[in-house]
CSV table of C-alpha atoms and ligand atoms in Angstrom, one decimal:
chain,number,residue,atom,x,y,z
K,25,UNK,CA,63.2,83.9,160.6
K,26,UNK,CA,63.8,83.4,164.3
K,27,UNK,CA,65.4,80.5,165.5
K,28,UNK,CA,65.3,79.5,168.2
K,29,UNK,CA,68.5,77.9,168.7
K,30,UNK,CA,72.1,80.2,168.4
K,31,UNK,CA,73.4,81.0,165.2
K,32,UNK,CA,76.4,79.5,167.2
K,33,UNK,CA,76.1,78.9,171.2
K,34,UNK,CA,79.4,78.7,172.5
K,35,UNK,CA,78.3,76.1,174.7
K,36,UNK,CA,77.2,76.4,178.3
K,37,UNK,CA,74.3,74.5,178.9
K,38,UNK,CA,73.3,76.8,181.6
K,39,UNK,CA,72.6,79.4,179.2
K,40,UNK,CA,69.0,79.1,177.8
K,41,UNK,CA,68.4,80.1,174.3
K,42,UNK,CA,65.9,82.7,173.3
K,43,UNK,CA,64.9,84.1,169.8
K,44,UNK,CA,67.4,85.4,167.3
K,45,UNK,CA,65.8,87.8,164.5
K,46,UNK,CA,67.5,87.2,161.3
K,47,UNK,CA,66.6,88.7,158.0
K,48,UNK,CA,69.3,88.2,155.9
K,49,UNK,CA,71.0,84.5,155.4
K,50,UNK,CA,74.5,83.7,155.7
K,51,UNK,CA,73.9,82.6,151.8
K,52,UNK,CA,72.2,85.8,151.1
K,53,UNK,CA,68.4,85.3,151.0
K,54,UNK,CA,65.6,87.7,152.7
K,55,UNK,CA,63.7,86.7,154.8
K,56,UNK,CA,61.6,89.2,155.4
K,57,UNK,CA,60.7,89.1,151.8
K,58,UNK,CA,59.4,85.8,151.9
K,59,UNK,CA,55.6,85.5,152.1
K,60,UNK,CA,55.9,82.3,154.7
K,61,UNK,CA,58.2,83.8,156.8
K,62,UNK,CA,56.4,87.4,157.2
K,63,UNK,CA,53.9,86.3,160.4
K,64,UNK,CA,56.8,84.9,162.7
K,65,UNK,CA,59.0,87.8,161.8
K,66,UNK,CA,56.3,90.4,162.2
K,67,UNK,CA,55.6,88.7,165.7
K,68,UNK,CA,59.2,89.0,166.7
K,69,UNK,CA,60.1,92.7,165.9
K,70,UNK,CA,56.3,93.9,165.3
K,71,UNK,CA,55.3,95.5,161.7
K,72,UNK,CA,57.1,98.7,161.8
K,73,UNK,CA,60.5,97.2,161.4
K,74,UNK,CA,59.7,95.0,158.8
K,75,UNK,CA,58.1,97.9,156.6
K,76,UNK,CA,61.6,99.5,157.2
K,77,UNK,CA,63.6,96.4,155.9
K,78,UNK,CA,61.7,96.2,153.0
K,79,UNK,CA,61.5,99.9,152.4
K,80,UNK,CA,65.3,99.4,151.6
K,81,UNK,CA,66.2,99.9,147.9
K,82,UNK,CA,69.7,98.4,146.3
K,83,UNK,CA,71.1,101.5,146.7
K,84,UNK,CA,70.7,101.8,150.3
K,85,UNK,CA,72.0,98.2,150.7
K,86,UNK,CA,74.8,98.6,148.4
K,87,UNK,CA,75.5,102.5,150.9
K,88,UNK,CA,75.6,99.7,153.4
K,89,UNK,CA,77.8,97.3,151.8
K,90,UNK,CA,80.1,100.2,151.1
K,91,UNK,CA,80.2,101.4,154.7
K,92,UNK,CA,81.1,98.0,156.2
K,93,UNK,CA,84.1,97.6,153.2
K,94,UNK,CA,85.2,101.1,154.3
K,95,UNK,CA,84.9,100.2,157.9
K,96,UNK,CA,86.8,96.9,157.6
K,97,UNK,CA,89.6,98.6,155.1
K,98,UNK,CA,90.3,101.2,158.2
K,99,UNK,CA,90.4,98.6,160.9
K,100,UNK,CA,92.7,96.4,158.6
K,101,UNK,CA,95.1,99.7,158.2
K,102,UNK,CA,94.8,100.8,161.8
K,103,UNK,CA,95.6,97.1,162.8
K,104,UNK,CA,99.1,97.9,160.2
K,105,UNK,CA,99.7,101.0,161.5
K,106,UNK,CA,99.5,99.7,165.2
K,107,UNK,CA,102.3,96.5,164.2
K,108,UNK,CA,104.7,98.9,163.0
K,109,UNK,CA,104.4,100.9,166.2
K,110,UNK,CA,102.4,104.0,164.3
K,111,UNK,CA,99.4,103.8,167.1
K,112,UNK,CA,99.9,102.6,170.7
K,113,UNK,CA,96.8,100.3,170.7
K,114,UNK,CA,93.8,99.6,168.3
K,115,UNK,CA,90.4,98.0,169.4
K,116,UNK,CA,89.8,95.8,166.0
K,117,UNK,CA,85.6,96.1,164.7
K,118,UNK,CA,86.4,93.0,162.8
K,119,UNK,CA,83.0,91.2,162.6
K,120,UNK,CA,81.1,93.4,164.3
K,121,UNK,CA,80.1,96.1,160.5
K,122,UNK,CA,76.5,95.2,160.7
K,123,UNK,CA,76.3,95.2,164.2
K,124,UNK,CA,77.4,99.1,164.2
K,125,UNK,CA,76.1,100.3,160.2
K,126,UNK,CA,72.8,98.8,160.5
K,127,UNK,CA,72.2,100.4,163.7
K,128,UNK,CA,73.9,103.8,163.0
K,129,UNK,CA,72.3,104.0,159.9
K,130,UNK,CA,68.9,103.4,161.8
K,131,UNK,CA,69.5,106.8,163.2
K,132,UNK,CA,68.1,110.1,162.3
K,133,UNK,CA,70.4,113.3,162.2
K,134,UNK,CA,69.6,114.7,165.2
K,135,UNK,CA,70.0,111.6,166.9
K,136,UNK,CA,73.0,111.8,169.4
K,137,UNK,CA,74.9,108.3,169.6
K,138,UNK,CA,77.0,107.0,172.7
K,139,UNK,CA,79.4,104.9,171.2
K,140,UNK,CA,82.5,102.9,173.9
K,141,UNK,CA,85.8,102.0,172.3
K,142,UNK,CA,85.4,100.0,169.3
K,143,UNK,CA,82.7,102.0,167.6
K,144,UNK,CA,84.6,102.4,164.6
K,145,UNK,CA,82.1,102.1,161.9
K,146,UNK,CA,79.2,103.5,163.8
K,147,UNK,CA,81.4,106.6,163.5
K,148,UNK,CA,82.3,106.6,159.9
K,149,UNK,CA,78.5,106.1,159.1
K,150,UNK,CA,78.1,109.4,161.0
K,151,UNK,CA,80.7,111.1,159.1
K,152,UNK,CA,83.5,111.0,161.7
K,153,UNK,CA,86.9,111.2,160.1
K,154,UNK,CA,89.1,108.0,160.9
K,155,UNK,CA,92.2,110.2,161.4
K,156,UNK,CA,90.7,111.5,164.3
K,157,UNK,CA,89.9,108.3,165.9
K,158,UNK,CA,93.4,107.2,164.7
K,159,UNK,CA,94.8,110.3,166.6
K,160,UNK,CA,93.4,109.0,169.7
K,161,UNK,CA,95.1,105.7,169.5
K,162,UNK,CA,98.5,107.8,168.4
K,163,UNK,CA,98.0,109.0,171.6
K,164,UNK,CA,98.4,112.7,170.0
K,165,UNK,CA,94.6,113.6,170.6
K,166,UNK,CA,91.8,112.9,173.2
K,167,UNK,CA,89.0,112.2,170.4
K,168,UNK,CA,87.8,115.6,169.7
K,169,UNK,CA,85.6,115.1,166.9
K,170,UNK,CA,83.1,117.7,166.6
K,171,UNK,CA,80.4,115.7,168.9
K,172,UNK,CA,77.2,118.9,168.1
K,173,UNK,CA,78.1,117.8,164.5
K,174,UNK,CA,78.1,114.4,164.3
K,175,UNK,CA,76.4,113.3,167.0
K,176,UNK,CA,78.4,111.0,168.0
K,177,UNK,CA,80.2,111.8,171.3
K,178,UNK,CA,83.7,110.8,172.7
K,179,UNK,CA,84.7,107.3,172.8
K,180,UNK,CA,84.6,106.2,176.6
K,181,UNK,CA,87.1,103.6,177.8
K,182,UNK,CA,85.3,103.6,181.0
K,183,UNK,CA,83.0,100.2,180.8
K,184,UNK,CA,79.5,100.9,181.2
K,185,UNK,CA,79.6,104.6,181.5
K,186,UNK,CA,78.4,106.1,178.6
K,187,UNK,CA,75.1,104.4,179.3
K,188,UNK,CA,74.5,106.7,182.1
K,189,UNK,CA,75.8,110.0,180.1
K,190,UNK,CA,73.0,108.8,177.1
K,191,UNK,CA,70.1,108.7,179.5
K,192,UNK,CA,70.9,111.6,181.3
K,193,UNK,CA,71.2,113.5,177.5
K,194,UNK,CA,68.0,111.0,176.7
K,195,UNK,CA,66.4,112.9,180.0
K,196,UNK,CA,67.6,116.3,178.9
K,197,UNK,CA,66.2,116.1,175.0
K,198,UNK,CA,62.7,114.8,176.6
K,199,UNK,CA,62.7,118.2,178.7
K,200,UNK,CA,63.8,120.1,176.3
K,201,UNK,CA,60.4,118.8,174.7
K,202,UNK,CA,61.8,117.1,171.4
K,203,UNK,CA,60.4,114.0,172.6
K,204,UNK,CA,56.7,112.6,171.1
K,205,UNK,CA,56.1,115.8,169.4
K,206,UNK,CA,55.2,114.1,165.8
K,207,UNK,CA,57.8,116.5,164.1
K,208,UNK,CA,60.1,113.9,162.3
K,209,UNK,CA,63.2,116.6,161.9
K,210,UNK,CA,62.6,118.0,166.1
K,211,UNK,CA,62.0,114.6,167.9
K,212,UNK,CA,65.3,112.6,168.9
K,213,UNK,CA,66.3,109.2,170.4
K,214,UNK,CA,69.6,108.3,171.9
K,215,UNK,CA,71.6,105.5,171.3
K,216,UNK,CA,73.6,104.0,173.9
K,217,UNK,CA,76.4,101.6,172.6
K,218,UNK,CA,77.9,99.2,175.1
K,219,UNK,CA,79.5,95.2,175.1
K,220,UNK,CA,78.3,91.8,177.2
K,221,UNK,CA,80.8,92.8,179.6
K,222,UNK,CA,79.7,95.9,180.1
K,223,UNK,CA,76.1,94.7,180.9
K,224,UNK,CA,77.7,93.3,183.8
K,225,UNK,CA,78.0,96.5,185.0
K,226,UNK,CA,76.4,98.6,187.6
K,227,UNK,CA,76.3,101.8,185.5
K,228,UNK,CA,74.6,100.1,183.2
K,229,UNK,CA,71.8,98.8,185.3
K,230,UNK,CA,71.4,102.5,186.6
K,231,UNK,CA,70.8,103.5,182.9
K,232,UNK,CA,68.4,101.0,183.0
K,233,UNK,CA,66.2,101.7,186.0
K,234,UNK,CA,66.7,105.6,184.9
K,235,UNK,CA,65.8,105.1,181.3
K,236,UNK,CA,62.6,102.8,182.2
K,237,UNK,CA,61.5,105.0,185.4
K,238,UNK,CA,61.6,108.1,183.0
K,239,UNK,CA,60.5,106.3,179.8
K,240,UNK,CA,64.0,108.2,178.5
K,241,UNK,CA,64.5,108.0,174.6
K,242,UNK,CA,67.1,106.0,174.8
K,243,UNK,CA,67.8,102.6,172.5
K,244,UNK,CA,70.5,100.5,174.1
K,245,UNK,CA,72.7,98.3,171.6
K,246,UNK,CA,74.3,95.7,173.2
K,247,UNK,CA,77.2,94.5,171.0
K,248,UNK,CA,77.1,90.9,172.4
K,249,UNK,CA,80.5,89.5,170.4
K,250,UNK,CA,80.5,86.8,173.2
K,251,UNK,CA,83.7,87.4,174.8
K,252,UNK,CA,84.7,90.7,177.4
K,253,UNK,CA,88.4,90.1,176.8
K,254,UNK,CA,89.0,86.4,178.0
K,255,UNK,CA,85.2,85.9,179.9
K,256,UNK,CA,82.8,84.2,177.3
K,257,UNK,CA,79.8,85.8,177.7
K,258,UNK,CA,77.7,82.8,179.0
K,259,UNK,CA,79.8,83.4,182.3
K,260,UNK,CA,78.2,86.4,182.8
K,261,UNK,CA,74.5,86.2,181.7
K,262,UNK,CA,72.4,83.4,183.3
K,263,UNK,CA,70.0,84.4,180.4
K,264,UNK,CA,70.5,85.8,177.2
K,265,UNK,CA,70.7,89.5,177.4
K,266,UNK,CA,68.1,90.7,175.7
K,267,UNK,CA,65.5,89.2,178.3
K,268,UNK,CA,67.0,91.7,180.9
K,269,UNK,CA,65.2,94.4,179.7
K,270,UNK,CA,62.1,92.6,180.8
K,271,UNK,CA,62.8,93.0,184.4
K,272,UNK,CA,63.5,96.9,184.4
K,273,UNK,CA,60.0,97.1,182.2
K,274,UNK,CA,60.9,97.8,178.6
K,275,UNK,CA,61.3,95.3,175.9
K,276,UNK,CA,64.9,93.5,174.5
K,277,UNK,CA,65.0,92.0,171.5
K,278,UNK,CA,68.0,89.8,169.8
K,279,UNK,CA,68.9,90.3,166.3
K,280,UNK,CA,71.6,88.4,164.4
K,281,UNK,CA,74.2,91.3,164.6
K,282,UNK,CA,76.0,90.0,161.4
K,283,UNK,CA,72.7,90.6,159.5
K,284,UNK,CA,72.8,94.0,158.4
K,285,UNK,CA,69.0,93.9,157.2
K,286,UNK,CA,68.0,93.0,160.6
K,287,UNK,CA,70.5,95.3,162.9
K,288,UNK,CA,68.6,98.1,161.0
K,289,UNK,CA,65.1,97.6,160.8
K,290,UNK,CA,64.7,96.6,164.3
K,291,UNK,CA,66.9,99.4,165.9
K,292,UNK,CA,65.3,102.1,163.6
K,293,UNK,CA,62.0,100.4,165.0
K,294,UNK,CA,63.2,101.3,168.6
K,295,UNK,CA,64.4,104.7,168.0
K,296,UNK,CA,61.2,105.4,166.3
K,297,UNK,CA,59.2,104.2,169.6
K,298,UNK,CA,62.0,106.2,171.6
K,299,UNK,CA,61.6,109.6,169.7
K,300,UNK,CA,57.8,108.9,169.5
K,301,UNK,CA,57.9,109.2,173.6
K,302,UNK,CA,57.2,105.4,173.8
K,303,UNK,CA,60.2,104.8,176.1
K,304,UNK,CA,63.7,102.6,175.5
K,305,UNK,CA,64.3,99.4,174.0
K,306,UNK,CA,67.5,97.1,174.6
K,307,UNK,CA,68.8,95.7,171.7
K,308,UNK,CA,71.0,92.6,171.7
K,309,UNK,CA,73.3,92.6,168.4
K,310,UNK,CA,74.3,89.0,168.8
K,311,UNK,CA,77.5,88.9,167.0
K,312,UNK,CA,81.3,87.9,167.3
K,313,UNK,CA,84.5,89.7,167.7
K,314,UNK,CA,86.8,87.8,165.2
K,315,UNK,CA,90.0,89.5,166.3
K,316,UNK,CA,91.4,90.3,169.7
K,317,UNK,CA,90.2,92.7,172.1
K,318,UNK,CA,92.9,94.8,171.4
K,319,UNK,CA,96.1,94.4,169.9
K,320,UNK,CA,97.8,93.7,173.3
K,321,UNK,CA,95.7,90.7,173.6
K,322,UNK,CA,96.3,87.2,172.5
K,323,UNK,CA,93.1,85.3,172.2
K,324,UNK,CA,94.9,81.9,170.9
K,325,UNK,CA,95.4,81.5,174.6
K,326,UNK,CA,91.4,81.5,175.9
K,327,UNK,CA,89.3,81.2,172.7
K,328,UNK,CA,89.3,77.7,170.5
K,329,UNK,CA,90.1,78.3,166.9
K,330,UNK,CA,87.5,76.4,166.0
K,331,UNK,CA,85.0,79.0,167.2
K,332,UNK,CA,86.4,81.7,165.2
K,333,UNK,CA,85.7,79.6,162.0
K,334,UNK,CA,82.4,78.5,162.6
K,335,UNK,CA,82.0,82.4,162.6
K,336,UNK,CA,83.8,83.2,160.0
K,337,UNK,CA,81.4,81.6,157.9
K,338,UNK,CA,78.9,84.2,159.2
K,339,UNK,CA,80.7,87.1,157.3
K,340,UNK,CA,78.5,90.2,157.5
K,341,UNK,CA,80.0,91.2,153.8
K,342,UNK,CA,79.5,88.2,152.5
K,343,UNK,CA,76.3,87.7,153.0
K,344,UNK,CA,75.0,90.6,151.8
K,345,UNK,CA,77.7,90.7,149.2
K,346,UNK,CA,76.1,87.3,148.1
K,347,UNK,CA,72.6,89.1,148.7
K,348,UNK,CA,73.3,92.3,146.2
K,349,UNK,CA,74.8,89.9,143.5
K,350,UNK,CA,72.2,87.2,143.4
K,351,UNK,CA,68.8,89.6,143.7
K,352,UNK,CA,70.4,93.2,142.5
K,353,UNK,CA,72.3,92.6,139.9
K,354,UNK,CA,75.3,94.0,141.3
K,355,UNK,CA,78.4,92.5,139.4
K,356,UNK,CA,82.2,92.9,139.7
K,357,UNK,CA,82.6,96.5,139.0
K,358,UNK,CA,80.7,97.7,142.0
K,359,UNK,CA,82.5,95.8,144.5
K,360,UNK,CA,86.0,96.2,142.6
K,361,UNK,CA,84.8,100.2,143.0
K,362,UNK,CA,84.3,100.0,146.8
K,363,UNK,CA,87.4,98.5,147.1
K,364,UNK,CA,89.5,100.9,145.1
K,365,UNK,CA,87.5,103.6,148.0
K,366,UNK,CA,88.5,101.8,150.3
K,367,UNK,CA,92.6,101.4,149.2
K,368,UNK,CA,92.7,105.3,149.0
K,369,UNK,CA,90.6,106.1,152.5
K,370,UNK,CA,93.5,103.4,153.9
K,371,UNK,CA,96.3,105.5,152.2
K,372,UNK,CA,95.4,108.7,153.1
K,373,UNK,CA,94.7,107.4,156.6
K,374,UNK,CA,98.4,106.1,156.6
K,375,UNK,CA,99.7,109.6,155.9
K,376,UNK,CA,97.2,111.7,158.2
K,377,UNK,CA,98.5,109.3,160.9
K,378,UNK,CA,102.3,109.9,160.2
K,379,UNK,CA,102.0,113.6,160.2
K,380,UNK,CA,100.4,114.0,163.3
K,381,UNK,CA,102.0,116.4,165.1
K,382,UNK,CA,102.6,115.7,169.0
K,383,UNK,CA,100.5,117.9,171.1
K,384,UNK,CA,102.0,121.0,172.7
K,385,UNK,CA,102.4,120.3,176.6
K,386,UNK,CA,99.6,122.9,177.7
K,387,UNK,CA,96.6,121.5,174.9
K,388,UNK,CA,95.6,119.1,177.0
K,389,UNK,CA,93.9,122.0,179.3
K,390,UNK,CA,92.3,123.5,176.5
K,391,UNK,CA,89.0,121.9,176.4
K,392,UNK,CA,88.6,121.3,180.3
K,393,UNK,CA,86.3,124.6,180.1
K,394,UNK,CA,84.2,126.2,177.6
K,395,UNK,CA,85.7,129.4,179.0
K,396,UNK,CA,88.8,130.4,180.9
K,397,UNK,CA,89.4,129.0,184.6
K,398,UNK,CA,91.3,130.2,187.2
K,399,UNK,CA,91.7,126.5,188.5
K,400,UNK,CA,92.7,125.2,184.9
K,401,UNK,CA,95.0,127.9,184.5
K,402,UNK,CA,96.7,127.2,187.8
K,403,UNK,CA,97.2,123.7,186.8
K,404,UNK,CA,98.6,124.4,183.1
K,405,UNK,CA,101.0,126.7,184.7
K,406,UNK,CA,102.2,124.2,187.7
K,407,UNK,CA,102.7,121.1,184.4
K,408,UNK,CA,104.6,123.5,182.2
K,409,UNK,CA,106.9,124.1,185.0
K,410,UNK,CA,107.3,120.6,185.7
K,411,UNK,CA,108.0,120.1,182.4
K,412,UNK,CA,110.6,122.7,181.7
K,413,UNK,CA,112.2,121.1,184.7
K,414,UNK,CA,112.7,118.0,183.5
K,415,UNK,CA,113.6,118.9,180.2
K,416,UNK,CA,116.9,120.9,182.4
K,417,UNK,CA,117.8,118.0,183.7
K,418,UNK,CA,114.6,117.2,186.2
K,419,UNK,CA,115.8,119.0,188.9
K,420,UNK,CA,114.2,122.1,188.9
K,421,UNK,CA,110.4,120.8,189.4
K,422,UNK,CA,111.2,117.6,191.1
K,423,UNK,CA,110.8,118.8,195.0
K,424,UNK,CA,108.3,122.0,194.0
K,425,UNK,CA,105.2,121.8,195.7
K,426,UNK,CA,102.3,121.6,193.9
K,427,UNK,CA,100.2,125.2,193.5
S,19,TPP,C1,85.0,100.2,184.7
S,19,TPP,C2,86.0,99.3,183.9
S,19,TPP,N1,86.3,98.1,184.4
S,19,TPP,C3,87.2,97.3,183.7
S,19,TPP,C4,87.8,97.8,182.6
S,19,TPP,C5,88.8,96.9,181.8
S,19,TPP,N2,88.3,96.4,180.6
S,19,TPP,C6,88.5,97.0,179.4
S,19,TPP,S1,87.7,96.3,178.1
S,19,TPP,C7,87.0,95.2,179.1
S,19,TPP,C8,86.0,94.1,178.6
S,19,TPP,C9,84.8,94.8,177.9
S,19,TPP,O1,84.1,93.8,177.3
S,19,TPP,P1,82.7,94.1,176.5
S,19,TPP,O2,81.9,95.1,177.3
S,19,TPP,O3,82.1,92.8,176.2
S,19,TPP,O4,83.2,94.9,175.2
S,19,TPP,P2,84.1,94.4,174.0
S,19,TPP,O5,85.5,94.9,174.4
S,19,TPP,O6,84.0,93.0,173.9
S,19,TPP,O7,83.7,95.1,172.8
S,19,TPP,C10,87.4,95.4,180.5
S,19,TPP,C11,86.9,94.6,181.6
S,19,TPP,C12,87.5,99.1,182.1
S,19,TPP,N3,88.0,99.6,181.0
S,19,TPP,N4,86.6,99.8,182.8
């Protein structure tokens, strides 16, 4: 289905509406299985993504299920561990699962992904280990996940940026010629995570001009969860993102982003186009960020309640928990099983997270080079005097010049 109204506009009638791609009810019906619906749908996100939404058997959609449970069960403990003073801040996912599964599972190994702060999911999917995003809201570690082997790079607080580092990679991969040669394991497309705030952003815009000038593999997924800490997202786009992308000459398309179905078939569409040599696509995941920005942020004092429910009955879970039950069978046991996964990841989270060791003084030099530098050397030397000093009593450093 497209509507053509929003799931849920938050209000501003300056903000014109534009298609929504759905696939997947809030009730749990697909839509792109439905024989009436196939010729709107098919107009909206073209044929390719709706072969890949119905290529999906009940075991990938139950993989999905299982990944958003998994995601939601670490957000919920990191959110725990963050109250009782465990982590120093945590960037909740909550409502965002199919925004981020659907379009990481969309992926292809060799894909490299871009992900900003809150990507929590998009890196379990890719077989990040939650402790080590954990560690860097400890505070004990910088988010040194092994980036060659997941492909998913460093988290980037820095709003916008990573939009530029993934079309300058997206550049690199197409001279490196593993763009549009028809070798399904060689050819790769980059995916470029970013929020409605950060489309406000100059960086961003770069990325776009670059991307579209050098027809870069590069899918941009636009997390839209309508609010860039306290700004509502109609403050900041006179139009609905997706429609952007028309000006910088590629196409944007909107997808319900609590739709699973949809998040995936029509960014593993775009990345197909993108590895294929056919150039990037933006993709607007319009969704909702049921908890705060982070958890030094109280939205009570800028968001109506009301809001949060309207969404709330918009549950990516539940809708295609409702989906797998009603057309696949899937009963009690399953789900009960994902939970039980999902209990254990949380307690052996808990005790990764309080046996982190505090970094030695000197790591955090480590991995400024690939190999030793006379600079970085200078500079570790120069802190671990400054620290000794202070740890005598500060005196010793205190009036030192720097080397
Ligand atoms: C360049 C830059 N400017 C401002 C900030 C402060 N800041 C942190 S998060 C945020 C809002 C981002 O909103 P959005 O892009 O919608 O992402 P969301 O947090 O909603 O996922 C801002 C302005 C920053 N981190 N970097």
């Amino acid at each position: 289905m497209t509507s053509s109204t929003h799931p849920a506009s938050t209000g501003s009638s300056a903000t014109p509406s534009t298609a929504t791609v759905q696939m997947l009810t809030p009730d749990g019906e697909r839509l792109d299985l439905d024989e009436g619906r196939r010729a709107e749908l098919e107009q909206a996100v073209g044929a390719e993504a709706l072969a890949h939404a119905a290529a999906l058997t009940a075991d990938d959609l139950l993989g999905m299920y299982r990944d958003m449970a998994l995601a939601r069960r670490v957000d919920t403990e990191a959110t725990a561990l963050q109250r009782q003073g465990e982590l120093g801040l945590w960037a909740s996912l909550l409502g965002q699962e199919a925004a981020q599964v659907g379009s990481a599972r969309a992926a292809a190994p060799q894909d490299r992904l871009f992900p900003t702060y809150r990507e929590h999911a998009v890196a379990l999917v890719r077989g990040v280990d939650p402790a080590h995003v954990l560690s860097l809201f400890r505070g004990v570690d910088r988010g040194g996940w092994d980036a060659e082997a997941t492909g998913v790079s460093p988290y980037t607080l820095v709003i916008g940026s990573q939009t530029l580092h993934a079309t300058g990679y997206a550049m690199g991969v197409q001279r490196d010629g593993a763009v549009g040669t028809g070798d399904p394991a060689r050819d790769t497309a980059v995916l470029a995570y970013f929020g409605d705030g950060a489309s406000s952003q100059g960086d961003v815009h770069e990325a776009f001009v670059f991307a579209a000038t050098y027809q870069a593999p590069v899918v941009f997924v636009c997390q839209n969860n309508q609010w860039a800490i306290s700004v509502p997202a109609e403050r900041q786009a006179r139009v609905p993102i997706a429609r952007r992308a028309a000006g910088f000459g590629f196409p944007g398309v909107r997808v319900d982003g609590n739709d699973v179905v949809a998040c995936y078939a029509v960014v593993r569409a775009a990345a197909d186009r993108a590895r294929a040599g056919e150039g990037p696509t933006l993709v607007e995941a319009f969704t909702y960020r049921m908890g705060a920005h982070t958890t030094s942020d109280d939205p009570g004092r800028y968001r109506p309640s009301v809001e949060v429910e309207q969404w709330r009955d918009r549950d990516p879970l539940a809708r295609l928990e409702a989906h797998l039950r009603r057309h696949h069978g899937v009963g009690d046991d399953a789900f009960a099983e994902v939970a039980r996964e999902g209990d254990a990841l949380a307690a052996r989270l808990r005790r990764d997270v309080l046996g982190m060791r505090e970094p030695g003084h000197g790591e955090m030099f480590e991995h400024a080079y690939a190999a030793p530098h006379a600079h970085v050397e200078a500079d570790r030397r120069w802190y671990e005097e400054y620290v000794a000093g202070l740890e005598h009593g500060g005196a010793a450093a205190d009036g030192e010049e720097r080397a």
